[in-house]
mmCIF file of C-alpha atoms in Angstrom:
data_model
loop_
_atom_site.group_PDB
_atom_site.id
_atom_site.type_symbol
_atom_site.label_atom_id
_atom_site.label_comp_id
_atom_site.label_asym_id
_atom_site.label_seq_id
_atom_site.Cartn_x
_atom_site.Cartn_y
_atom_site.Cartn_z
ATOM 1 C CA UNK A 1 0.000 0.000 0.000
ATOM 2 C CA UNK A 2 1.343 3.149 -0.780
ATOM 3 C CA UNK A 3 2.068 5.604 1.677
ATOM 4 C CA UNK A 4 -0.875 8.603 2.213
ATOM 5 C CA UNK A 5 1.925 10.955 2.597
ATOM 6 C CA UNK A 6 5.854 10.665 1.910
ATOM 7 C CA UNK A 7 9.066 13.505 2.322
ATOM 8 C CA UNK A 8 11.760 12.321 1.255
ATOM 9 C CA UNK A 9 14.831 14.777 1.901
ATOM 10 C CA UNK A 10 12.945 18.221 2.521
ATOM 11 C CA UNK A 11 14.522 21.081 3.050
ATOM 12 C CA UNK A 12 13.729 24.811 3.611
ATOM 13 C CA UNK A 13 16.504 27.173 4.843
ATOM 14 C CA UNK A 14 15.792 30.615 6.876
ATOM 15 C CA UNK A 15 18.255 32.941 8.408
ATOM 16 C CA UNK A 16 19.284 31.220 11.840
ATOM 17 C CA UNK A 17 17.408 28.186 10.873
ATOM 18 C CA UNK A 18 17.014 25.345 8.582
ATOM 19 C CA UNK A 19 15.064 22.524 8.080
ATOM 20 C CA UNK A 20 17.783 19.740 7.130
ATOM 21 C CA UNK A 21 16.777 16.605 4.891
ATOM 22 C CA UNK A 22 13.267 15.297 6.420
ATOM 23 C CA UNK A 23 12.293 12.231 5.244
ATOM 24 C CA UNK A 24 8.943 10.281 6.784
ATOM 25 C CA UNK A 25 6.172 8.533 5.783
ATOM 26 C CA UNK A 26 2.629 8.090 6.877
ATOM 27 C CA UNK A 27 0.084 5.034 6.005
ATOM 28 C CA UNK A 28 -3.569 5.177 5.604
ATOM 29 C CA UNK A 29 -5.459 4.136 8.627
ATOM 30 C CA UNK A 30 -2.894 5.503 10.852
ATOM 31 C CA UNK A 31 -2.378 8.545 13.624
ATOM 32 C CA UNK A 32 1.271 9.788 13.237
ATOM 33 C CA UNK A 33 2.051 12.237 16.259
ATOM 34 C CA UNK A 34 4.753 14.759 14.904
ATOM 35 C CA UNK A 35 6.763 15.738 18.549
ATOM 36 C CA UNK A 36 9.536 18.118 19.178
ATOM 37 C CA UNK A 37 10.101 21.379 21.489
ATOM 38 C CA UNK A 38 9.001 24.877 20.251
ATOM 39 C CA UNK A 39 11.300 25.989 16.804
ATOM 40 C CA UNK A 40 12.563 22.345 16.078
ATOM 41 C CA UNK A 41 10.685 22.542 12.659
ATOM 42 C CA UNK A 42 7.026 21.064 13.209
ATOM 43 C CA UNK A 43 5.356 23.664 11.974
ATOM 44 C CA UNK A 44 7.510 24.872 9.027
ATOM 45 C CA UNK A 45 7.370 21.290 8.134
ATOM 46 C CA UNK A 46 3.633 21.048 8.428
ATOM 47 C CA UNK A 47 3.429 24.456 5.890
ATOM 48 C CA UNK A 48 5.739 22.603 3.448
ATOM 49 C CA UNK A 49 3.241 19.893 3.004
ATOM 50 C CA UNK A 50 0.312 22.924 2.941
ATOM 51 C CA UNK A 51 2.335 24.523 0.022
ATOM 52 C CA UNK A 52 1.967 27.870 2.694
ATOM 53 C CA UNK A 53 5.923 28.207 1.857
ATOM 54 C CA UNK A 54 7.904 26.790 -0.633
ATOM 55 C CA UNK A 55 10.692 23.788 -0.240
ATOM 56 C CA UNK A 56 13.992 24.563 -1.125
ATOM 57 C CA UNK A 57 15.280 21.109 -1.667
ATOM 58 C CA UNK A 58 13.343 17.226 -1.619
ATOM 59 C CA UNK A 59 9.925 16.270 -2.427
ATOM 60 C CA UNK A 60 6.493 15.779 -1.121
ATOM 61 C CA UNK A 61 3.978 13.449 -2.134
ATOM 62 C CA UNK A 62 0.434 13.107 -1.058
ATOM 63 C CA UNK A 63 -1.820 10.536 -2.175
ATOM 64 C CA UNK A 64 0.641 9.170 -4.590
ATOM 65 C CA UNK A 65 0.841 12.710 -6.054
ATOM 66 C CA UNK A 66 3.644 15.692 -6.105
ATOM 67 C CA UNK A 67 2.228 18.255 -3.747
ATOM 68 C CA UNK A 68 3.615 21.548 -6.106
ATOM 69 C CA UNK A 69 1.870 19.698 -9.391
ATOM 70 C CA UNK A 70 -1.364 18.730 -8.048
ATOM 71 C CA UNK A 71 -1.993 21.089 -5.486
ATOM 72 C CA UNK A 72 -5.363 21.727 -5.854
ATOM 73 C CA UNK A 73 -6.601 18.417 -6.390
ATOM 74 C CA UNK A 74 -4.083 17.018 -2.764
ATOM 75 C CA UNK A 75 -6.141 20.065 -1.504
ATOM 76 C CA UNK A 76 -9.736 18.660 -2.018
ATOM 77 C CA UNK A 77 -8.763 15.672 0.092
ATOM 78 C CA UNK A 78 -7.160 17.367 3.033
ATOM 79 C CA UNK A 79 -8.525 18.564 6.070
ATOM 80 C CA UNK A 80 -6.068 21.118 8.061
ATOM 81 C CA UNK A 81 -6.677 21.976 11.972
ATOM 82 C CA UNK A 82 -4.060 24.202 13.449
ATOM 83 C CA UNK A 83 -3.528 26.724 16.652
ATOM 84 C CA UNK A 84 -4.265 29.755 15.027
ATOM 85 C CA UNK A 85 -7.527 30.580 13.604
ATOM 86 C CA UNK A 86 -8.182 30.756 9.511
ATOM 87 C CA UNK A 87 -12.129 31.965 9.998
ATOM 88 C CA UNK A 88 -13.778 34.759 9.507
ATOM 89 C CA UNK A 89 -14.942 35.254 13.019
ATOM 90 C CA UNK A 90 -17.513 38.205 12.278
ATOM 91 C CA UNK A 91 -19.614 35.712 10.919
ATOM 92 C CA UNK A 92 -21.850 33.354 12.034
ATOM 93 C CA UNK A 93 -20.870 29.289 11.573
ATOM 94 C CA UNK A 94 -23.690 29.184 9.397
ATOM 95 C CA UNK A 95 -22.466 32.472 7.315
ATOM 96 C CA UNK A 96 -18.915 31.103 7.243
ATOM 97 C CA UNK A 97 -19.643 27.119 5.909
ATOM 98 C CA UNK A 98 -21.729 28.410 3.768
ATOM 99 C CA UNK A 99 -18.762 30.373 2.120
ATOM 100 C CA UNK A 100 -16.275 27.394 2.548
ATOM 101 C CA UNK A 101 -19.184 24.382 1.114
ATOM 102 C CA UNK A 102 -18.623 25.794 -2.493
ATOM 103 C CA UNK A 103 -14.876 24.724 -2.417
ATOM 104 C CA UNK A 104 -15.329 21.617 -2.181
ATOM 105 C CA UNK A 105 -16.317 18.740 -4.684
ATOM 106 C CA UNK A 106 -17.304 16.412 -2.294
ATOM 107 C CA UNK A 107 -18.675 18.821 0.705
ATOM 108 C CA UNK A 108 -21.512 16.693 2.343
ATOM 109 C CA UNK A 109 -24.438 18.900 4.210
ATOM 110 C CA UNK A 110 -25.418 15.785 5.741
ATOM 111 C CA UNK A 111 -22.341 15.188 6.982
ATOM 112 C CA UNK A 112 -21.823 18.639 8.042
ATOM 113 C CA UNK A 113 -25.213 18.656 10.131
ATOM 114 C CA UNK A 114 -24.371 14.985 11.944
ATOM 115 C CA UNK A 115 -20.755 16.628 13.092
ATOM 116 C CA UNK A 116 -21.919 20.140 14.296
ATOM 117 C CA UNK A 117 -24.895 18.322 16.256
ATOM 118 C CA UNK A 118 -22.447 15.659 17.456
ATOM 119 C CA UNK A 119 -19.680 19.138 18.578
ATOM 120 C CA UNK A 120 -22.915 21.370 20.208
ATOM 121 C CA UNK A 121 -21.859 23.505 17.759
ATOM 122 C CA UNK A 122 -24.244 26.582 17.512
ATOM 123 C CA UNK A 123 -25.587 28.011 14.156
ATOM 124 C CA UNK A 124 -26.451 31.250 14.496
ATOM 125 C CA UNK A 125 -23.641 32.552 17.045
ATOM 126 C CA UNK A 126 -20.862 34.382 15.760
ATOM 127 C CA UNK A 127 -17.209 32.276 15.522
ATOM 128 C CA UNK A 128 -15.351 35.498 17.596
ATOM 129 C CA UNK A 129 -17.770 34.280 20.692
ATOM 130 C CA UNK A 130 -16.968 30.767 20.614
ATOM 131 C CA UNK A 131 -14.620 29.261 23.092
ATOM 132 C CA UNK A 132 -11.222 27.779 21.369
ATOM 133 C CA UNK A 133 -12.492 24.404 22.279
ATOM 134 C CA UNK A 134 -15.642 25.052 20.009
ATOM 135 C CA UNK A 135 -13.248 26.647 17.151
ATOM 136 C CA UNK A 136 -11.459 23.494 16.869
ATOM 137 C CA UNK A 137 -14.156 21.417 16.776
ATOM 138 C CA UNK A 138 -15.738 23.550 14.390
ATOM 139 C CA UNK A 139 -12.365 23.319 12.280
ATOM 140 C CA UNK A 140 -12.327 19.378 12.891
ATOM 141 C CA UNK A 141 -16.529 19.467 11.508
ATOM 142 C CA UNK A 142 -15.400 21.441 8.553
ATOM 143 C CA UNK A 143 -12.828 19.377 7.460
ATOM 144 C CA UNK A 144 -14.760 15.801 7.848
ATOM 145 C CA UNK A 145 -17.678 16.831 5.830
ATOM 146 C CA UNK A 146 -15.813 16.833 2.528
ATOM 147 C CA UNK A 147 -14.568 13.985 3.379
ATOM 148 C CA UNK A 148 -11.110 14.900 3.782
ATOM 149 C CA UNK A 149 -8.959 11.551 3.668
ATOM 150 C CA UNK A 150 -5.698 12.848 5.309
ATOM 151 C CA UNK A 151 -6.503 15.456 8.737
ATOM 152 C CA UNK A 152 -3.266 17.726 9.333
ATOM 153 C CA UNK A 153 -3.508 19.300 12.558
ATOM 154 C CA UNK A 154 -0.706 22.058 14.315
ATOM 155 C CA UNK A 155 -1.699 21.729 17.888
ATOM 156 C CA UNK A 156 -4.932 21.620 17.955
ATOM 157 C CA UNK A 157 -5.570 21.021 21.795
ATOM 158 C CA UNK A 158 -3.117 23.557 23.174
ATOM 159 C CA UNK A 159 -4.794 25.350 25.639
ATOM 160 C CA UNK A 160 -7.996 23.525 25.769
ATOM 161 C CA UNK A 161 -9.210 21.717 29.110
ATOM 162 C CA UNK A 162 -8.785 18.394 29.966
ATOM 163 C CA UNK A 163 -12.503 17.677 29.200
ATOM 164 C CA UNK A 164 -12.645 19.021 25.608
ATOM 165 C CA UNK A 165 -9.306 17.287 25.012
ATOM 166 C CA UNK A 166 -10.513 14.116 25.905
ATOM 167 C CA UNK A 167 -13.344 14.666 23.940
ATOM 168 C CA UNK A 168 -11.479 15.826 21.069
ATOM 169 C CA UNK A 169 -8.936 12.879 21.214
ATOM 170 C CA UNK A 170 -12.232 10.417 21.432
ATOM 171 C CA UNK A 171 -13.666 11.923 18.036
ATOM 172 C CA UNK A 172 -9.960 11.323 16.338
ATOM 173 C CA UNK A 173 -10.311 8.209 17.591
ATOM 174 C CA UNK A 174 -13.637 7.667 15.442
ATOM 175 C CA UNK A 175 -12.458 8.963 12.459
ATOM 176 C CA UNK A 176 -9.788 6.821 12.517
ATOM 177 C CA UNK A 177 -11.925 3.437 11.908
ATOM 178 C CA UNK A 178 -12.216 5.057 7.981
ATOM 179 C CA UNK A 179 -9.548 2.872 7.409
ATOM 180 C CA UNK A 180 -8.735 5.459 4.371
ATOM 181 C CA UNK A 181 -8.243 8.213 6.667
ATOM 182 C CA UNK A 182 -5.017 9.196 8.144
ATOM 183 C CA UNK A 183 -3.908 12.039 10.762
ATOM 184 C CA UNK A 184 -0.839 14.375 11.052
ATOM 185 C CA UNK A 185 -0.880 15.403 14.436
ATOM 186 C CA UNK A 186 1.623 18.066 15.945
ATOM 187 C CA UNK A 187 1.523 18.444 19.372
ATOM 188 C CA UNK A 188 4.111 18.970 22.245
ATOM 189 C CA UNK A 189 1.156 17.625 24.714
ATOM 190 C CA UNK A 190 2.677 13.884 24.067
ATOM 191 C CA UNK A 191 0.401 12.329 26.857
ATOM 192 C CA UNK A 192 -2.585 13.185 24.245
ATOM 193 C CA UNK A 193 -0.515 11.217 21.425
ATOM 194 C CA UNK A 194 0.507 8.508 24.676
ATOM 195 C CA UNK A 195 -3.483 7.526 24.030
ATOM 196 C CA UNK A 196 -3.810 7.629 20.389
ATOM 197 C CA UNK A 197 -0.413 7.799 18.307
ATOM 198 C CA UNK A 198 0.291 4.234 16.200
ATOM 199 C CA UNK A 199 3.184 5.977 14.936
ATOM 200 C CA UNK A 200 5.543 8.789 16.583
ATOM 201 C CA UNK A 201 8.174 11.379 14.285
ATOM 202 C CA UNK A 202 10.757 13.527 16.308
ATOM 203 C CA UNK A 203 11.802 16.722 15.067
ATOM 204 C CA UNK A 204 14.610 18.824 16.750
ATOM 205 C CA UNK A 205 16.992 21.663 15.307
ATOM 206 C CA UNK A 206 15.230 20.600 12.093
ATOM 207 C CA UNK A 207 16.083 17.249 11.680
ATOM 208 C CA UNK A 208 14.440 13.946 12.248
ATOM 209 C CA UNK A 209 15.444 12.439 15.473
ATOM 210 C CA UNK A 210 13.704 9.104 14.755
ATOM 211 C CA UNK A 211 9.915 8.262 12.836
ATOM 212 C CA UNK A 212 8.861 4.947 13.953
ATOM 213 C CA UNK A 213 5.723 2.637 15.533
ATOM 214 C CA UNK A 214 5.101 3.984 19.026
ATOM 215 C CA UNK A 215 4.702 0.201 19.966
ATOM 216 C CA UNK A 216 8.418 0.080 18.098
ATOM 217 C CA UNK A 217 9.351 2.316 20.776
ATOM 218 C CA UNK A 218 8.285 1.418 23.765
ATOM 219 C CA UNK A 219 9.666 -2.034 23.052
ATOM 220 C CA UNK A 220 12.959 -0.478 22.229
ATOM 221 C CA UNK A 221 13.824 1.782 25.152
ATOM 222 C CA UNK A 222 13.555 1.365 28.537
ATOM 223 C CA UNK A 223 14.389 3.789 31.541
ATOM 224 C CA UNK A 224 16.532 3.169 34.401
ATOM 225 C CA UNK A 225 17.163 5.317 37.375
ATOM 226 C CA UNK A 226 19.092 4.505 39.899
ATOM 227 C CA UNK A 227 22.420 6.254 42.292
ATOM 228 C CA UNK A 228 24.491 7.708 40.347
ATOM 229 C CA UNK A 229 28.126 5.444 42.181
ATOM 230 C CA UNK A 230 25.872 2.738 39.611
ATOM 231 C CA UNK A 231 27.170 4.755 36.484
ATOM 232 C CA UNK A 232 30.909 4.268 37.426
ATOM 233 C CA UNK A 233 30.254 0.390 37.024
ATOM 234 C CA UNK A 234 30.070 1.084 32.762
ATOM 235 C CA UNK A 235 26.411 1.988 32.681
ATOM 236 C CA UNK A 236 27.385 5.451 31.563
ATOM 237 C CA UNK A 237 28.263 4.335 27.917
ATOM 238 C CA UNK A 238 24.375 2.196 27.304
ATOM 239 C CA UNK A 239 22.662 5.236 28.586
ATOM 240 C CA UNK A 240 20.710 7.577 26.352
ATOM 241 C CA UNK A 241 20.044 11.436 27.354
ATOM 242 C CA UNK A 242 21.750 10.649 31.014
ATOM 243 C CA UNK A 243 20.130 12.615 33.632
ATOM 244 C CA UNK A 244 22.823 13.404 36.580
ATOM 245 C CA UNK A 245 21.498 15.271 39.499
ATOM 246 C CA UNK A 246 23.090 14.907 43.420
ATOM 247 C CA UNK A 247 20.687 11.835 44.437
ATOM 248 C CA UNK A 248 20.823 10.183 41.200
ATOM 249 C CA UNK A 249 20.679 9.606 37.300
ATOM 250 C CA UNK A 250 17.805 8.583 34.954
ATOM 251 C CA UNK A 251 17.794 8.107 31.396
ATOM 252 C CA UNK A 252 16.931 5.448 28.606
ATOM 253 C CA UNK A 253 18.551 2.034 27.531
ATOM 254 C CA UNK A 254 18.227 -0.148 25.047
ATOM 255 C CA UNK A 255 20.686 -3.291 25.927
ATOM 256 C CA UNK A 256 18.279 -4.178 28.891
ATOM 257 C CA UNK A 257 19.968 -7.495 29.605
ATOM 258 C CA UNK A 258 23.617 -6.127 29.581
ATOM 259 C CA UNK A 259 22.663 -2.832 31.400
ATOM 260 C CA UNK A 260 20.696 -5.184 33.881
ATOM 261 C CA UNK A 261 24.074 -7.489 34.356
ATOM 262 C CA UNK A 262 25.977 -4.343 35.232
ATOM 263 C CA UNK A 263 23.664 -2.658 37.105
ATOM 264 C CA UNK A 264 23.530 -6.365 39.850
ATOM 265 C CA UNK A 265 19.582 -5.433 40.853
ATOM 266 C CA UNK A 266 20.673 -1.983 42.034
ATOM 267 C CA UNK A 267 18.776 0.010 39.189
ATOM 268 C CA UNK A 268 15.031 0.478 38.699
ATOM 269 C CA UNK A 269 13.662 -0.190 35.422
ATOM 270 C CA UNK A 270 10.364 1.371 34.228
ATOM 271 C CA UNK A 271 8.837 1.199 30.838
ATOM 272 C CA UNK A 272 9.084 5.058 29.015
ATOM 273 C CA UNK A 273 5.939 7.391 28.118
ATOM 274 C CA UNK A 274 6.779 9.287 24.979
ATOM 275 C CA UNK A 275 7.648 12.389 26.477
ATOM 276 C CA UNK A 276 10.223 10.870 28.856
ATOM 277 C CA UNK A 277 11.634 9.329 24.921
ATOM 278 C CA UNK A 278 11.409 12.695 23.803
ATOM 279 C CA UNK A 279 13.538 14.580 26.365
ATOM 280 C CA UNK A 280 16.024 11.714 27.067
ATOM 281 C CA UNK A 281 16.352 11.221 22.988
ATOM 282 C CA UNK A 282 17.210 15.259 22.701
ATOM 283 C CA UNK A 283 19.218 15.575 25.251
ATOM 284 C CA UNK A 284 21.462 12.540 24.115
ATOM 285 C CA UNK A 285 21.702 14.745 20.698
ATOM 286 C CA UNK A 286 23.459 17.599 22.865
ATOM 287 C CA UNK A 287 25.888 15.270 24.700
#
């Protein structure tokens, strides 16, 4: 099957920063979470595949097809969800998807009416006095009523509570069983993508740290903590992103049964969340 979406060596260069060689590929049927901390690249990367800025180097293909060539036919079949509002919030929701419908071939009122129903999604109030919870969902409605087959989404539950995060995750989590449908999900809230991710990419200083299974991951790294007179016994070399502080040291492994022969039942071992991955995987770039 071929991939949904594929970048294969892109590169965009700014004063200061650059976005070095990024090469990843998502499935269909499949939530990719896209990590990193703020400026490693997530979002430049995310407006590459929009076409919102131009590539300098590599090449981007969606559905089979080079994003640049077929633009506006990739752009039929996307749905895009990010942090910063791209509404007209004077108007009403009904005003505004009435302007938006026309764009698309396949726009489905039916659709539309089961989502915004579904979201509690008023009609007739104007989008500048909904919440941000309701403006995402009313971005999410939008783009799954023409039938968008790949949803790209730049943070789309920073700053919302708990509650409509959950609830947002739990709808993701429906479209998902459209076994055609993929998502592109940035987000530096990695306990959201902990519940929902079947694949995890890590961006930092514009590179790609590693793109891989999140099930891949967890089964490859392990933490260990432990005192740190333990990291004079060779632990120090297996360790990934080591952690020293005056009580201890904590990091990642991957050689579980040689670290544990070292270690003689003196370490604890834990299994990682992704954000522990994350910071331990970073900080073994800068050491």
């Amino acid at each position: 099957m071929k991939p949904i979406l594929e970048l294969s060596n892109v590169s965009k260069r700014y004063p200061g920063f650059s976005l070095d060689k990024v090469s990843f590929s998502l499935e269909p049927g499949y939530i990719m979470g896209f990590i990193g901390p703020n400026g490693a690249g997530k979002t430049t990367t995310i407006k590459l595949i929009m076409n919102l800025i131009r590539r300098d180097e590599g090449e981007i293909r969606v559905f089979g097809l080079d994003s640049l060539q077929h633009e506006q036919e990739i752009k039929q079949r996307i749905g895009f969800v990010y942090d910063e509002g791209h509404f007209y919030e004077n108007l009403t929701a009904a005003e505004m998807t009435r302007l938006i419908a026309p764009i698309y071939r396949h726009w489905d009122w039916d659709f539309y009416e089961k989502y915004t129903r579904l979201f509690d999604l008023p009609a007739r109030k104007k989008l500048s006095a909904f919440s941000r919870g309701m403006k995402m969902k009313y971005a999410l409605a939008v783009a799954l009523s023409h039938r968008a087959e790949l949803l790209i989404m730049d943070e789309p539950t920073s700053g919302l509570d708990p509650v409509v995060r959950s609830e947002f995750l739990d709808i993701l989590r429906d479209v998902i069983q459209d076994e055609r449908c993929s998502v592109l999900l940035s987000s530096h809230i990695t306990s959201d993508l902990d519940q929902i991710a079947d694949y995890v990419t890590l961006i930092d200083g514009g590179r790609i740290v590693f793109s891989k299974s999140k099930e891949e991951l967890l089964e490859e790294y392990v933490l260990i903590k432990g005192e740190r007179s333990l990291l004079d016994s060779g632990l120090r070399d297996h360790i990934v992103g080591l952690k020293e502080s005056q009580f201890g040291f904590e990091g990642l492994i991957t050689a579980k049964e040689e670290v544990q022969r070292l270690a003689e039942g003196r370490a604890v071992f834990a299994r990682p969340n992704l954000e522990e991955i994350m910071l331990h995987c970073i900080r073994g770039k800068a050491q």
